[in-house]
Amino acid sequence: MASLAVLRDQIIRRLVGGDQISDSQIDPREIELLILQVLNAAIKIEYFTNIRAEDVHGVSGQYIATYICDVKKDLVRREDYITLTQPFVALPNDKGLDQITPMNGKCRFFIPVKVGFSSLYNGLPAGNLELKTGFYPERNKVFFTKDIMSQGTSKVMVKLIVAAGSDVVIPPDMEETIVKEVMSIMIPKMPQDKIVDNVDNPQV
């Protein structure tokens, strides 16, 4: 199984026709970004494929990235929130935001709710969530339906569905597909005499 760095170097070697990677003018960061972009698109495809094939609304656990976030208070909205360190793959019903778990305090777990839940169910029995706390994302933040800081929760564990970071897991069956897709993007940008064969074109 290839790591992000191994796959990146393999792609660069193919693009420059076997030249030393250290001599290449290709920015490794661009190759890594393209690899992650292709992989994130594949995650979304896998999600809908699973629904059609087995009616399963999810993807492989190897795509789950875990982060620890500090809880803050929005003084204008009077709501507790966290700022996500990494965007997640946009899946139906915000399934890309897989799970949020309190790290301390009296809270046991949080329930995902739809955006606008608080205003829609304000004053109604359903808005109480049976004394549980809900959460919903807005841009790069996630808001909570109750004051979890007053219950002693200052940090939460967030699980996102996304291909990100140097430790990202690349499925072995996806490696060659990713290589081909990244090369199909990069080849038009490359000087013709530096692609694959590493043979200079003679001047006519």
PDB file of C-alpha atoms in Angstrom:
ATOM      1  CA  MET A   1       0.000   0.000   0.000  1.00  0.00           C
ATOM      2  CA  ALA A   2       1.487   3.312  -1.094  1.00  0.00           C
ATOM      3  CA  SER A   3       1.605   6.341   1.184  1.00  0.00           C
ATOM      4  CA  LEU A   4       0.886   9.837  -0.072  1.00  0.00           C
ATOM      5  CA  ALA A   5       4.617  10.559  -0.396  1.00  0.00           C
ATOM      6  CA  VAL A   6       5.340   7.302  -2.272  1.00  0.00           C
ATOM      7  CA  LEU A   7       2.498   7.888  -4.728  1.00  0.00           C
ATOM      8  CA  ARG A   8       3.579  11.504  -5.215  1.00  0.00           C
ATOM      9  CA  ASP A   9       7.153  10.490  -6.064  1.00  0.00           C
ATOM     10  CA  GLN A  10       5.950   7.772  -8.422  1.00  0.00           C
ATOM     11  CA  ILE A  11       3.842  10.277 -10.342  1.00  0.00           C
ATOM     12  CA  ILE A  12       6.714  12.767 -10.576  1.00  0.00           C
ATOM     13  CA  ARG A  13       9.085  10.069 -11.870  1.00  0.00           C
ATOM     14  CA  ARG A  14       6.598   9.118 -14.575  1.00  0.00           C
ATOM     15  CA  LEU A  15       6.062  12.736 -15.557  1.00  0.00           C
ATOM     16  CA  VAL A  16       9.760  13.518 -15.900  1.00  0.00           C
ATOM     17  CA  GLY A  17      10.635  10.227 -17.544  1.00  0.00           C
ATOM     18  CA  GLY A  18      12.788   8.815 -14.758  1.00  0.00           C
ATOM     19  CA  ASP A  19      14.804  11.957 -13.918  1.00  0.00           C
ATOM     20  CA  GLN A  20      15.953  12.444 -10.365  1.00  0.00           C
ATOM     21  CA  ILE A  21      13.044  13.897  -8.419  1.00  0.00           C
ATOM     22  CA  SER A  22      15.362  16.426  -6.770  1.00  0.00           C
ATOM     23  CA  ASP A  23      16.084  17.910 -10.210  1.00  0.00           C
ATOM     24  CA  SER A  24      12.427  18.165 -11.166  1.00  0.00           C
ATOM     25  CA  GLN A  25      10.720  21.543 -11.439  1.00  0.00           C
ATOM     26  CA  ILE A  26       7.363  19.983 -10.529  1.00  0.00           C
ATOM     27  CA  ASP A  27       6.051  21.208  -7.189  1.00  0.00           C
ATOM     28  CA  PRO A  28       5.462  18.111  -5.010  1.00  0.00           C
ATOM     29  CA  ARG A  29       2.802  20.038  -3.089  1.00  0.00           C
ATOM     30  CA  GLU A  30       0.712  20.383  -6.243  1.00  0.00           C
ATOM     31  CA  ILE A  31       0.933  16.644  -6.885  1.00  0.00           C
ATOM     32  CA  GLU A  32      -0.096  15.867  -3.303  1.00  0.00           C
ATOM     33  CA  LEU A  33      -3.049  18.253  -3.581  1.00  0.00           C
ATOM     34  CA  LEU A  34      -4.185  16.618  -6.817  1.00  0.00           C
ATOM     35  CA  ILE A  35      -3.921  13.145  -5.252  1.00  0.00           C
ATOM     36  CA  LEU A  36      -6.127  14.233  -2.350  1.00  0.00           C
ATOM     37  CA  GLN A  37      -8.611  15.913  -4.698  1.00  0.00           C
ATOM     38  CA  VAL A  38      -8.956  12.749  -6.784  1.00  0.00           C
ATOM     39  CA  LEU A  39      -9.317  10.627  -3.656  1.00  0.00           C
ATOM     40  CA  ASN A  40     -11.974  12.892  -2.149  1.00  0.00           C
ATOM     41  CA  ALA A  41     -13.977  12.694  -5.371  1.00  0.00           C
ATOM     42  CA  ALA A  42     -13.672   8.898  -5.161  1.00  0.00           C
ATOM     43  CA  ILE A  43     -15.031   8.957  -1.592  1.00  0.00           C
ATOM     44  CA  LYS A  44     -18.217  10.642  -2.804  1.00  0.00           C
ATOM     45  CA  ILE A  45     -18.584   8.120  -5.623  1.00  0.00           C
ATOM     46  CA  GLU A  46     -18.132   5.253  -3.143  1.00  0.00           C
ATOM     47  CA  TYR A  47     -20.857   6.706  -0.909  1.00  0.00           C
ATOM     48  CA  PHE A  48     -23.484   6.704  -3.662  1.00  0.00           C
ATOM     49  CA  THR A  49     -22.270   3.339  -4.984  1.00  0.00           C
ATOM     50  CA  ASN A  50     -22.823   1.824  -1.535  1.00  0.00           C
ATOM     51  CA  ILE A  51     -26.361   3.206  -1.456  1.00  0.00           C
ATOM     52  CA  ARG A  52     -27.230   1.735  -4.848  1.00  0.00           C
ATOM     53  CA  ALA A  53     -25.570  -1.617  -4.213  1.00  0.00           C
ATOM     54  CA  GLU A  54     -26.402  -2.331  -0.571  1.00  0.00           C
ATOM     55  CA  ASP A  55     -28.514   0.606   0.644  1.00  0.00           C
ATOM     56  CA  VAL A  56     -25.661   1.508   2.987  1.00  0.00           C
ATOM     57  CA  HIS A  57     -25.248   5.226   3.710  1.00  0.00           C
ATOM     58  CA  GLY A  58     -21.527   5.344   4.458  1.00  0.00           C
ATOM     59  CA  VAL A  59     -17.990   4.739   3.277  1.00  0.00           C
ATOM     60  CA  SER A  60     -14.974   2.775   4.433  1.00  0.00           C
ATOM     61  CA  GLY A  61     -13.699   3.627   7.907  1.00  0.00           C
ATOM     62  CA  GLN A  62     -10.226   4.247   6.483  1.00  0.00           C
ATOM     63  CA  TYR A  63     -11.514   7.614   5.222  1.00  0.00           C
ATOM     64  CA  ILE A  64     -12.357   8.864   8.722  1.00  0.00           C
ATOM     65  CA  ALA A  65      -9.994  11.550  10.027  1.00  0.00           C
ATOM     66  CA  THR A  66     -10.085  12.422  13.749  1.00  0.00           C
ATOM     67  CA  TYR A  67      -9.374  15.834  15.278  1.00  0.00           C
ATOM     68  CA  ILE A  68      -9.600  17.391  18.740  1.00  0.00           C
ATOM     69  CA  CYS A  69     -11.266  20.821  18.808  1.00  0.00           C
ATOM     70  CA  ASP A  70     -11.699  23.447  21.528  1.00  0.00           C
ATOM     71  CA  VAL A  71     -15.251  24.561  22.331  1.00  0.00           C
ATOM     72  CA  LYS A  72     -15.847  28.320  22.126  1.00  0.00           C
ATOM     73  CA  LYS A  73     -18.745  30.670  22.797  1.00  0.00           C
ATOM     74  CA  ASP A  74     -20.365  32.857  20.121  1.00  0.00           C
ATOM     75  CA  LEU A  75     -21.391  35.852  22.210  1.00  0.00           C
ATOM     76  CA  VAL A  76     -23.705  37.244  19.522  1.00  0.00           C
ATOM     77  CA  ARG A  77     -25.596  34.012  18.836  1.00  0.00           C
ATOM     78  CA  ARG A  78     -25.175  32.783  22.418  1.00  0.00           C
ATOM     79  CA  GLU A  79     -24.265  29.360  21.131  1.00  0.00           C
ATOM     80  CA  ASP A  80     -21.295  27.107  21.772  1.00  0.00           C
ATOM     81  CA  TYR A  81     -19.315  26.105  18.701  1.00  0.00           C
ATOM     82  CA  ILE A  82     -16.094  24.607  17.369  1.00  0.00           C
ATOM     83  CA  THR A  83     -14.024  25.605  14.363  1.00  0.00           C
ATOM     84  CA  LEU A  84     -13.172  22.677  12.092  1.00  0.00           C
ATOM     85  CA  THR A  85      -9.500  22.366  11.208  1.00  0.00           C
ATOM     86  CA  GLN A  86     -10.358  20.524   7.986  1.00  0.00           C
ATOM     87  CA  PRO A  87     -13.355  20.634   5.585  1.00  0.00           C
ATOM     88  CA  PHE A  88     -15.208  17.359   5.117  1.00  0.00           C
ATOM     89  CA  VAL A  89     -16.587  15.736   1.974  1.00  0.00           C
ATOM     90  CA  ALA A  90     -20.047  17.124   1.197  1.00  0.00           C
ATOM     91  CA  LEU A  91     -22.408  14.161   1.496  1.00  0.00           C
ATOM     92  CA  PRO A  92     -26.225  14.165   1.864  1.00  0.00           C
ATOM     93  CA  ASN A  93     -27.488  15.281   5.285  1.00  0.00           C
ATOM     94  CA  ASP A  94     -23.959  16.357   6.223  1.00  0.00           C
ATOM     95  CA  LYS A  95     -22.849  12.727   6.562  1.00  0.00           C
ATOM     96  CA  GLY A  96     -19.286  13.925   5.945  1.00  0.00           C
ATOM     97  CA  LEU A  97     -19.386  15.171   9.535  1.00  0.00           C
ATOM     98  CA  ASP A  98     -19.397  11.654  10.902  1.00  0.00           C
ATOM     99  CA  GLN A  99     -19.375  12.085  14.672  1.00  0.00           C
ATOM    100  CA  ILE A 100     -18.687  14.509  17.519  1.00  0.00           C
ATOM    101  CA  THR A 101     -17.932  13.163  20.979  1.00  0.00           C
ATOM    102  CA  PRO A 102     -17.322  15.128  24.205  1.00  0.00           C
ATOM    103  CA  MET A 103     -13.871  14.721  25.712  1.00  0.00           C
ATOM    104  CA  ASN A 104     -14.960  15.676  29.236  1.00  0.00           C
ATOM    105  CA  GLY A 105     -17.883  17.066  31.198  1.00  0.00           C
ATOM    106  CA  LYS A 106     -21.356  15.635  31.783  1.00  0.00           C
ATOM    107  CA  CYS A 107     -22.300  15.325  28.096  1.00  0.00           C
ATOM    108  CA  ARG A 108     -22.321  11.727  26.839  1.00  0.00           C
ATOM    109  CA  PHE A 109     -22.819  12.136  23.099  1.00  0.00           C
ATOM    110  CA  PHE A 110     -24.185  14.607  20.569  1.00  0.00           C
ATOM    111  CA  ILE A 111     -26.912  14.139  17.965  1.00  0.00           C
ATOM    112  CA  PRO A 112     -26.597  15.511  14.412  1.00  0.00           C
ATOM    113  CA  VAL A 113     -29.484  17.812  13.467  1.00  0.00           C
ATOM    114  CA  LYS A 114     -30.294  19.856  10.370  1.00  0.00           C
ATOM    115  CA  VAL A 115     -29.219  23.462   9.931  1.00  0.00           C
ATOM    116  CA  GLY A 116     -31.858  25.771  11.432  1.00  0.00           C
ATOM    117  CA  PHE A 117     -32.998  23.153  13.928  1.00  0.00           C
ATOM    118  CA  SER A 118     -32.961  25.539  16.885  1.00  0.00           C
ATOM    119  CA  SER A 119     -35.206  28.161  15.288  1.00  0.00           C
ATOM    120  CA  LEU A 120     -37.526  25.592  13.691  1.00  0.00           C
ATOM    121  CA  TYR A 121     -38.199  23.628  16.878  1.00  0.00           C
ATOM    122  CA  ASN A 122     -37.814  26.444  19.400  1.00  0.00           C
ATOM    123  CA  GLY A 123     -40.373  25.960  22.188  1.00  0.00           C
ATOM    124  CA  LEU A 124     -41.576  22.604  20.846  1.00  0.00           C
ATOM    125  CA  PRO A 125     -41.122  19.248  22.620  1.00  0.00           C
ATOM    126  CA  ALA A 126     -39.078  17.913  19.684  1.00  0.00           C
ATOM    127  CA  GLY A 127     -36.588  20.713  20.215  1.00  0.00           C
ATOM    128  CA  ASN A 128     -35.599  19.233  23.552  1.00  0.00           C
ATOM    129  CA  LEU A 129     -34.030  16.153  21.880  1.00  0.00           C
ATOM    130  CA  GLU A 130     -34.932  14.162  25.000  1.00  0.00           C
ATOM    131  CA  LEU A 131     -32.418  16.249  26.973  1.00  0.00           C
ATOM    132  CA  LYS A 132     -29.639  15.413  24.481  1.00  0.00           C
ATOM    133  CA  THR A 133     -27.480  17.987  22.672  1.00  0.00           C
ATOM    134  CA  GLY A 134     -27.561  18.404  18.914  1.00  0.00           C
ATOM    135  CA  PHE A 135     -24.993  19.826  16.519  1.00  0.00           C
ATOM    136  CA  TYR A 136     -25.060  21.239  12.991  1.00  0.00           C
ATOM    137  CA  PRO A 137     -22.390  22.671  10.663  1.00  0.00           C
ATOM    138  CA  GLU A 138     -22.231  26.142   9.147  1.00  0.00           C
ATOM    139  CA  ARG A 139     -19.238  26.796   6.876  1.00  0.00           C
ATOM    140  CA  ASN A 140     -16.126  25.881   8.881  1.00  0.00           C
ATOM    141  CA  LYS A 141     -17.922  25.885  12.240  1.00  0.00           C
ATOM    142  CA  VAL A 142     -20.166  23.443  14.066  1.00  0.00           C
ATOM    143  CA  PHE A 143     -22.756  24.848  16.498  1.00  0.00           C
ATOM    144  CA  PHE A 144     -24.338  23.047  19.444  1.00  0.00           C
ATOM    145  CA  THR A 145     -27.985  23.326  20.432  1.00  0.00           C
ATOM    146  CA  LYS A 146     -27.165  23.592  24.140  1.00  0.00           C
ATOM    147  CA  ASP A 147     -24.577  25.215  26.381  1.00  0.00           C
ATOM    148  CA  ILE A 148     -22.088  22.368  26.661  1.00  0.00           C
ATOM    149  CA  MET A 149     -19.388  24.549  28.210  1.00  0.00           C
ATOM    150  CA  SER A 150     -21.538  25.037  31.312  1.00  0.00           C
ATOM    151  CA  GLN A 151     -21.653  21.235  31.580  1.00  0.00           C
ATOM    152  CA  GLY A 152     -17.867  21.082  31.685  1.00  0.00           C
ATOM    153  CA  THR A 153     -17.207  20.168  28.044  1.00  0.00           C
ATOM    154  CA  SER A 154     -14.321  22.264  26.740  1.00  0.00           C
ATOM    155  CA  LYS A 155     -12.958  19.868  24.098  1.00  0.00           C
ATOM    156  CA  VAL A 156     -14.611  17.490  21.635  1.00  0.00           C
ATOM    157  CA  MET A 157     -13.401  14.726  19.351  1.00  0.00           C
ATOM    158  CA  VAL A 158     -14.512  15.253  15.756  1.00  0.00           C
ATOM    159  CA  LYS A 159     -14.555  12.525  13.111  1.00  0.00           C
ATOM    160  CA  LEU A 160     -14.704  13.697   9.505  1.00  0.00           C
ATOM    161  CA  ILE A 161     -14.959  11.774   6.261  1.00  0.00           C
ATOM    162  CA  VAL A 162     -12.165  13.256   4.170  1.00  0.00           C
ATOM    163  CA  ALA A 163      -8.859  12.404   2.504  1.00  0.00           C
ATOM    164  CA  ALA A 164      -6.403  14.770   4.176  1.00  0.00           C
ATOM    165  CA  GLY A 165      -2.972  14.856   5.770  1.00  0.00           C
ATOM    166  CA  SER A 166       0.294  13.056   5.116  1.00  0.00           C
ATOM    167  CA  ASP A 167      -0.993   9.959   6.897  1.00  0.00           C
ATOM    168  CA  VAL A 168      -4.013   9.561   4.595  1.00  0.00           C
ATOM    169  CA  VAL A 169      -4.808   5.957   3.682  1.00  0.00           C
ATOM    170  CA  ILE A 170      -4.812   5.265  -0.058  1.00  0.00           C
ATOM    171  CA  PRO A 171      -6.616   2.016  -0.942  1.00  0.00           C
ATOM    172  CA  PRO A 172      -4.340  -0.267  -3.005  1.00  0.00           C
ATOM    173  CA  ASP A 173      -7.050  -0.762  -5.635  1.00  0.00           C
ATOM    174  CA  MET A 174      -7.194   3.032  -6.129  1.00  0.00           C
ATOM    175  CA  GLU A 175      -3.466   3.674  -6.586  1.00  0.00           C
ATOM    176  CA  GLU A 176      -3.188   3.188 -10.363  1.00  0.00           C
ATOM    177  CA  THR A 177      -6.448   5.072 -10.976  1.00  0.00           C
ATOM    178  CA  ILE A 178      -5.175   8.028  -8.964  1.00  0.00           C
ATOM    179  CA  VAL A 179      -1.824   7.980 -10.799  1.00  0.00           C
ATOM    180  CA  LYS A 180      -3.543   8.025 -14.195  1.00  0.00           C
ATOM    181  CA  GLU A 181      -5.963  10.803 -13.254  1.00  0.00           C
ATOM    182  CA  VAL A 182      -3.250  13.038 -11.803  1.00  0.00           C
ATOM    183  CA  MET A 183      -1.024  12.473 -14.841  1.00  0.00           C
ATOM    184  CA  SER A 184      -3.892  13.295 -17.193  1.00  0.00           C
ATOM    185  CA  ILE A 185      -4.148  16.659 -15.442  1.00  0.00           C
ATOM    186  CA  MET A 186      -0.411  17.336 -15.319  1.00  0.00           C
ATOM    187  CA  ILE A 187       0.746  16.156 -18.755  1.00  0.00           C
ATOM    188  CA  PRO A 188      -0.776  19.099 -20.691  1.00  0.00           C
ATOM    189  CA  LYS A 189       1.196  21.435 -18.406  1.00  0.00           C
ATOM    190  CA  MET A 190       4.524  19.683 -19.005  1.00  0.00           C
ATOM    191  CA  PRO A 191       7.116  20.570 -21.686  1.00  0.00           C
ATOM    192  CA  GLN A 192       6.710  17.894 -24.374  1.00  0.00           C
ATOM    193  CA  ASP A 193      10.349  16.726 -24.236  1.00  0.00           C
ATOM    194  CA  LYS A 194      10.137  16.016 -20.487  1.00  0.00           C
ATOM    195  CA  ILE A 195       7.198  13.594 -20.576  1.00  0.00           C
ATOM    196  CA  VAL A 196       7.727   9.853 -20.199  1.00  0.00           C
ATOM    197  CA  ASP A 197      10.672   9.296 -22.543  1.00  0.00           C
ATOM    198  CA  ASN A 198      13.037  11.970 -21.226  1.00  0.00           C
ATOM    199  CA  VAL A 199      14.412  12.469 -24.773  1.00  0.00           C
ATOM    200  CA  ASP A 200      15.121  15.996 -25.958  1.00  0.00           C
ATOM    201  CA  ASN A 201      13.339  16.983 -29.135  1.00  0.00           C
ATOM    202  CA  PRO A 202      15.883  17.924 -31.816  1.00  0.00           C
ATOM    203  CA  GLN A 203      15.780  21.420 -33.163  1.00  0.00           C
ATOM    204  CA  VAL A 204      14.468  21.549 -36.707  1.00  0.00           C
TER     205      VAL A 204
END
